[in-house]
mmCIF file of C-alpha atoms in Angstrom:
data_model
loop_
_atom_site.group_PDB
_atom_site.id
_atom_site.type_symbol
_atom_site.label_atom_id
_atom_site.label_comp_id
_atom_site.label_asym_id
_atom_site.label_seq_id
_atom_site.Cartn_x
_atom_site.Cartn_y
_atom_site.Cartn_z
ATOM 1 C CA ASP T 1 -3.771 -13.075 16.017
ATOM 2 C CA ALA T 2 -4.822 -9.437 16.222
ATOM 3 C CA GLY T 3 -2.406 -8.089 13.642
ATOM 4 C CA ILE T 4 -2.516 -4.409 12.902
ATOM 5 C CA THR T 5 -5.417 -2.243 13.967
ATOM 6 C CA GLN T 6 -6.298 1.351 13.312
ATOM 7 C CA SER T 7 -8.611 3.701 15.154
ATOM 8 C CA PRO T 8 -10.820 5.454 14.573
ATOM 9 C CA ARG T 9 -12.023 3.751 11.405
ATOM 10 C CA TYR T 10 -14.173 6.727 10.458
ATOM 11 C CA LYS T 11 -13.831 10.342 11.548
ATOM 12 C CA ILE T 12 -15.347 13.660 10.534
ATOM 13 C CA THR T 13 -13.586 16.745 11.845
ATOM 14 C CA GLU T 14 -13.561 20.462 11.245
ATOM 15 C CA THR T 15 -10.874 22.500 9.574
ATOM 16 C CA GLY T 16 -8.235 23.635 12.051
ATOM 17 C CA ARG T 17 -8.795 20.874 14.592
ATOM 18 C CA GLN T 18 -6.091 18.488 15.699
ATOM 19 C CA VAL T 19 -6.766 14.843 14.903
ATOM 20 C CA THR T 20 -4.792 11.758 15.903
ATOM 21 C CA LEU T 21 -5.081 8.451 14.096
ATOM 22 C CA MET T 22 -3.885 5.485 16.104
ATOM 23 C CA CYS T 23 -2.093 2.417 14.832
ATOM 24 C CA HIS T 24 -1.260 -0.643 16.899
ATOM 25 C CA GLN T 25 0.453 -3.874 15.835
ATOM 26 C CA THR T 26 0.894 -7.037 17.841
ATOM 27 C CA TRP T 27 3.780 -8.628 15.915
ATOM 28 C CA SER T 28 6.612 -6.493 17.355
ATOM 29 C CA HIS T 29 7.478 -5.479 13.806
ATOM 30 C CA SER T 30 10.332 -2.997 13.657
ATOM 31 C CA TYR T 31 9.129 -1.060 10.667
ATOM 32 C CA MET T 32 5.904 0.908 10.511
ATOM 33 C CA PHE T 33 4.481 3.191 7.847
ATOM 34 C CA TRP T 34 1.656 5.643 7.285
ATOM 35 C CA TYR T 35 0.189 5.994 3.807
ATOM 36 C CA ARG T 36 -2.661 8.043 2.457
ATOM 37 C CA GLN T 37 -4.796 6.904 -0.438
ATOM 38 C CA ASP T 38 -6.322 9.416 -2.824
ATOM 39 C CA LEU T 39 -8.038 8.910 -6.153
ATOM 40 C CA GLY T 40 -5.516 8.987 -8.968
ATOM 41 C CA HIS T 41 -2.501 8.860 -6.642
ATOM 42 C CA GLY T 42 -2.400 5.336 -5.314
ATOM 43 C CA LEU T 43 -0.865 5.058 -1.862
ATOM 44 C CA ARG T 44 1.570 7.804 -0.881
ATOM 45 C CA LEU T 45 3.943 7.509 2.046
ATOM 46 C CA ILE T 46 3.529 10.138 4.764
ATOM 47 C CA TYR T 47 5.967 8.986 7.450
ATOM 48 C CA TYR T 48 7.784 5.809 8.374
ATOM 49 C CA SER T 49 9.655 4.421 11.325
ATOM 50 C CA ALA T 50 12.460 1.874 11.538
ATOM 51 C CA ALA T 51 12.193 1.330 15.304
ATOM 52 C CA ALA T 52 11.014 3.025 18.468
ATOM 53 C CA ASP T 53 12.168 6.644 18.513
ATOM 54 C CA ILE T 54 13.324 6.517 14.872
ATOM 55 C CA THR T 55 11.033 8.219 12.390
ATOM 56 C CA ASP T 56 11.504 9.903 9.042
ATOM 57 C CA LYS T 57 9.521 11.768 6.423
ATOM 58 C CA GLY T 58 8.024 10.116 3.411
ATOM 59 C CA GLU T 59 6.730 11.629 0.212
ATOM 60 C CA VAL T 60 3.939 13.853 1.645
ATOM 61 C CA PRO T 61 4.765 14.718 5.301
ATOM 62 C CA ASP T 62 3.591 18.337 5.466
ATOM 63 C CA GLY T 63 0.874 18.932 8.042
ATOM 64 C CA TYR T 64 1.503 15.638 9.842
ATOM 65 C CA VAL T 65 3.440 14.631 12.932
ATOM 66 C CA VAL T 66 4.301 11.129 14.134
ATOM 67 C CA SER T 67 5.824 9.582 17.218
ATOM 68 C CA ARG T 68 6.996 6.093 18.113
ATOM 69 C CA SER T 69 7.629 5.836 21.840
ATOM 70 C CA LYS T 70 6.730 2.129 21.813
ATOM 71 C CA THR T 71 7.415 -0.430 19.091
ATOM 72 C CA GLU T 72 3.783 -1.457 18.816
ATOM 73 C CA ASN T 73 2.248 2.007 18.401
ATOM 74 C CA PHE T 74 2.680 4.572 15.650
ATOM 75 C CA PRO T 75 0.165 7.426 15.957
ATOM 76 C CA LEU T 76 -0.271 9.983 13.187
ATOM 77 C CA THR T 77 -1.365 13.495 14.156
ATOM 78 C CA LEU T 78 -2.808 16.145 11.894
ATOM 79 C CA GLU T 79 -1.843 19.288 13.767
ATOM 80 C CA SER T 80 -4.424 21.585 12.139
ATOM 81 C CA ALA T 81 -6.613 19.640 9.751
ATOM 82 C CA THR T 82 -7.265 20.993 6.262
ATOM 83 C CA ARG T 83 -9.763 19.881 3.625
ATOM 84 C CA SER T 84 -6.896 18.584 1.477
ATOM 85 C CA GLN T 85 -6.210 16.038 4.218
ATOM 86 C CA THR T 86 -9.544 14.343 3.600
ATOM 87 C CA SER T 87 -8.382 10.886 2.643
ATOM 88 C CA VAL T 88 -8.141 7.245 3.607
ATOM 89 C CA TYR T 89 -5.136 6.619 5.837
ATOM 90 C CA PHE T 90 -3.432 3.236 6.012
ATOM 91 C CA CYS T 91 -0.982 2.138 8.640
ATOM 92 C CA ALA T 92 1.358 -0.722 7.738
ATOM 93 C CA SER T 93 4.151 -2.733 9.297
ATOM 94 C CA ARG T 94 6.791 -5.265 8.352
ATOM 95 C CA GLY T 95 9.286 -7.412 10.172
ATOM 96 C CA GLN T 96 12.968 -7.950 9.533
ATOM 97 C CA GLY T 97 14.758 -10.723 7.736
ATOM 98 C CA GLN T 98 14.611 -12.115 4.249
ATOM 99 C CA ILE T 99 11.235 -13.824 4.540
ATOM 100 C CA SER T 100 9.196 -11.888 7.088
ATOM 101 C CA GLY T 101 10.754 -8.630 6.014
ATOM 102 C CA ASN T 102 9.411 -8.882 2.520
ATOM 103 C CA THR T 103 5.702 -8.590 3.183
ATOM 104 C CA ILE T 104 4.117 -5.405 4.414
ATOM 105 C CA TYR T 105 0.855 -5.809 6.300
ATOM 106 C CA PHE T 106 -1.781 -3.128 6.232
ATOM 107 C CA GLY T 107 -4.428 -2.057 8.690
ATOM 108 C CA GLU T 108 -8.000 -1.644 7.499
ATOM 109 C CA GLY T 109 -7.732 2.083 6.999
ATOM 110 C CA SER T 110 -9.023 5.210 8.690
ATOM 111 C CA TRP T 111 -11.458 7.252 6.622
ATOM 112 C CA LEU T 112 -11.034 10.925 7.531
ATOM 113 C CA THR T 113 -13.245 13.732 6.288
ATOM 114 C CA VAL T 114 -12.316 17.346 7.047
ATOM 115 C CA VAL T 115 -15.205 19.770 6.646
ATOM 116 C CA ILE W 1 10.553 10.524 -6.593
ATOM 117 C CA LEU W 2 10.319 7.004 -8.025
ATOM 118 C CA ASN W 3 7.969 6.488 -10.949
ATOM 119 C CA VAL W 4 5.669 3.487 -10.687
ATOM 120 C CA GLU W 5 2.970 3.394 -13.319
ATOM 121 C CA GLN W 6 0.052 1.033 -13.735
ATOM 122 C CA SER W 7 -2.135 0.517 -16.756
ATOM 123 C CA PRO W 8 -4.923 0.540 -17.493
ATOM 124 C CA GLN W 9 -6.409 2.782 -14.771
ATOM 125 C CA SER W 10 -9.666 0.851 -14.901
ATOM 126 C CA LEU W 11 -10.995 -2.200 -16.624
ATOM 127 C CA HIS W 12 -14.452 -3.674 -17.083
ATOM 128 C CA VAL W 13 -14.680 -7.320 -18.110
ATOM 129 C CA GLN W 14 -17.361 -9.994 -18.289
ATOM 130 C CA GLU W 15 -17.381 -12.987 -15.989
ATOM 131 C CA GLY W 16 -15.191 -15.684 -17.481
ATOM 132 C CA ASP W 17 -12.908 -13.319 -19.384
ATOM 133 C CA SER W 18 -9.188 -13.455 -18.750
ATOM 134 C CA THR W 19 -7.438 -10.172 -18.203
ATOM 135 C CA ASN W 20 -4.058 -8.660 -17.442
ATOM 136 C CA PHE W 21 -2.593 -5.422 -16.125
ATOM 137 C CA THR W 22 0.826 -3.858 -16.306
ATOM 138 C CA CYS W 23 3.075 -2.288 -13.707
ATOM 139 C CA SER W 24 6.198 -0.417 -14.810
ATOM 140 C CA PHE W 25 8.924 0.618 -12.377
ATOM 141 C CA PRO W 26 12.553 1.821 -12.348
ATOM 142 C CA SER W 27 14.901 -0.859 -13.681
ATOM 143 C CA SER W 28 17.812 0.249 -11.468
ATOM 144 C CA ASN W 29 18.331 -0.480 -7.746
ATOM 145 C CA PHE W 30 15.621 -3.116 -7.778
ATOM 146 C CA TYR W 31 14.862 -5.018 -4.571
ATOM 147 C CA ALA W 32 11.300 -6.293 -4.861
ATOM 148 C CA LEU W 33 8.002 -5.791 -6.603
ATOM 149 C CA HIS W 34 4.790 -6.292 -4.634
ATOM 150 C CA TRP W 35 1.255 -6.882 -5.856
ATOM 151 C CA TYR W 36 -1.699 -6.125 -3.600
ATOM 152 C CA ARG W 37 -5.414 -6.592 -3.982
ATOM 153 C CA TRP W 38 -7.531 -3.931 -2.309
ATOM 154 C CA GLU W 39 -11.264 -3.979 -1.743
ATOM 155 C CA THR W 40 -12.859 -0.784 -0.507
ATOM 156 C CA ALA W 41 -13.153 -0.590 3.298
ATOM 157 C CA LYS W 42 -10.688 -3.457 3.734
ATOM 158 C CA SER W 43 -6.918 -3.596 4.097
ATOM 159 C CA PRO W 44 -4.823 -4.165 0.996
ATOM 160 C CA GLU W 45 -4.099 -7.878 0.799
ATOM 161 C CA ALA W 46 -0.667 -9.056 -0.307
ATOM 162 C CA LEU W 47 -0.814 -11.225 -3.426
ATOM 163 C CA PHE W 48 2.804 -11.630 -4.442
ATOM 164 C CA VAL W 49 6.277 -10.429 -3.562
ATOM 165 C CA MET W 50 8.645 -10.894 -6.473
ATOM 166 C CA THR W 51 12.369 -10.477 -6.159
ATOM 167 C CA LEU W 52 14.103 -12.233 -9.068
ATOM 168 C CA ASN W 53 14.154 -11.369 -12.752
ATOM 169 C CA GLY W 54 12.022 -13.913 -14.585
ATOM 170 C CA ASP W 55 10.008 -14.762 -11.447
ATOM 171 C CA GLU W 56 6.578 -16.187 -12.080
ATOM 172 C CA LYS W 57 4.155 -16.532 -9.181
ATOM 173 C CA LYS W 58 0.734 -18.124 -9.111
ATOM 174 C CA LYS W 59 -2.125 -18.111 -6.609
ATOM 175 C CA GLY W 60 -5.247 -19.849 -7.854
ATOM 176 C CA ARG W 61 -6.412 -18.068 -11.002
ATOM 177 C CA ILE W 62 -4.048 -15.143 -10.486
ATOM 178 C CA SER W 63 -0.469 -15.131 -11.682
ATOM 179 C CA ALA W 64 2.287 -12.591 -12.141
ATOM 180 C CA THR W 65 5.537 -12.268 -14.064
ATOM 181 C CA LEU W 66 8.518 -10.014 -13.494
ATOM 182 C CA ASN W 67 11.098 -8.444 -15.786
ATOM 183 C CA THR W 68 13.538 -6.380 -13.730
ATOM 184 C CA LYS W 69 15.846 -5.568 -16.653
ATOM 185 C CA GLU W 70 13.150 -3.675 -18.511
ATOM 186 C CA GLY W 71 11.191 -2.667 -15.424
ATOM 187 C CA TYR W 72 7.773 -4.232 -15.779
ATOM 188 C CA SER W 73 5.487 -6.805 -14.208
ATOM 189 C CA TYR W 74 2.259 -8.302 -15.497
ATOM 190 C CA LEU W 75 -0.627 -9.551 -13.378
ATOM 191 C CA TYR W 76 -2.956 -12.055 -15.044
ATOM 192 C CA ILE W 77 -6.389 -13.201 -13.940
ATOM 193 C CA LYS W 78 -7.755 -16.267 -15.703
ATOM 194 C CA GLY W 79 -11.526 -16.697 -15.925
ATOM 195 C CA SER W 80 -12.447 -13.543 -13.986
ATOM 196 C CA GLN W 81 -15.201 -13.811 -11.396
ATOM 197 C CA PRO W 82 -17.286 -10.993 -9.860
ATOM 198 C CA GLU W 83 -15.443 -11.500 -6.569
ATOM 199 C CA ASP W 84 -12.206 -10.533 -8.347
ATOM 200 C CA SER W 85 -13.540 -6.981 -8.584
ATOM 201 C CA ALA W 86 -11.080 -4.821 -6.658
ATOM 202 C CA THR W 87 -8.234 -2.374 -7.078
ATOM 203 C CA TYR W 88 -4.937 -4.072 -7.882
ATOM 204 C CA LEU W 89 -1.896 -2.194 -6.661
ATOM 205 C CA CYS W 90 1.720 -2.774 -7.484
ATOM 206 C CA ALA W 91 4.522 -1.385 -5.349
ATOM 207 C CA PHE W 92 8.253 -1.077 -5.925
ATOM 208 C CA ARG W 93 10.861 -1.502 -3.216
ATOM 209 C CA ARG W 94 14.247 0.025 -3.907
ATOM 210 C CA ALA W 95 17.481 -1.634 -2.875
ATOM 211 C CA GLY W 96 19.990 -0.162 -0.479
ATOM 212 C CA GLY W 97 20.386 3.114 1.313
ATOM 213 C CA THR W 98 18.038 4.060 4.100
ATOM 214 C CA SER W 99 14.926 3.013 2.260
ATOM 215 C CA TYR W 100 13.748 0.908 5.266
ATOM 216 C CA GLY W 101 11.726 -1.187 2.877
ATOM 217 C CA LYS W 102 9.500 1.706 1.877
ATOM 218 C CA LEU W 103 7.167 0.860 -0.954
ATOM 219 C CA THR W 104 6.359 3.250 -3.771
ATOM 220 C CA PHE W 105 2.910 2.436 -5.105
ATOM 221 C CA GLY W 106 1.384 2.775 -8.519
ATOM 222 C CA GLN W 107 -2.007 4.427 -8.761
ATOM 223 C CA GLY W 108 -3.743 1.076 -9.123
ATOM 224 C CA THR W 109 -5.915 -0.655 -11.687
ATOM 225 C CA ILE W 110 -9.607 -0.820 -10.795
ATOM 226 C CA LEU W 111 -11.088 -4.076 -12.060
ATOM 227 C CA THR W 112 -14.842 -4.575 -12.342
ATOM 228 C CA VAL W 113 -16.095 -8.019 -13.350
ATOM 229 C CA HIS W 114 -19.691 -8.039 -14.557
ATOM 230 C CA PRO W 115 -21.806 -11.193 -14.069
#
């Protein structure tokens, strides 16, 4: 059971470059999320999606773009990377229903450094 | 913006000590409270999902309690072991609206267990 995978796991990029972080889940979960993790802030929601072609902003969306053309994929794009976007990015998903909808599953994270 | 606070921010204990952390969250529009264990370079691992006031959950040496009326949850670790060293995250899920099951995370408690 492959679960939820992120790529790349580690990336160094330069300021101003466009970067895309990929997220793929094999459970056909409806809901998908992108979080960033920074010291002292816990996990903050960037964008989320309730289904293919339905996305919405989270707490810290500025500088990011998402798309969800297929249920299983939820890429996150940094249009013009800035140093403040150096962070660990986590993709997550959850199913629907009372039982499976209660647990959110996380990918292993993408460590991004913007120099 | 929902306020989810965890305390303490970090904790150092000796092997064999028992310890506990606190998570406080809004007491209105409660749906669920999640606890996650996160080791660096790995995905956050779900420990508990708590939905009812007075809930107590247990998993091995780790247990949690929930008070939705006053807006807090405690996580307890009995007889801490070095492998318990991790960041423990709590996350609040709000009821209703278009929340799509978004979680609002606390900043985490970093536990270090010394042999």
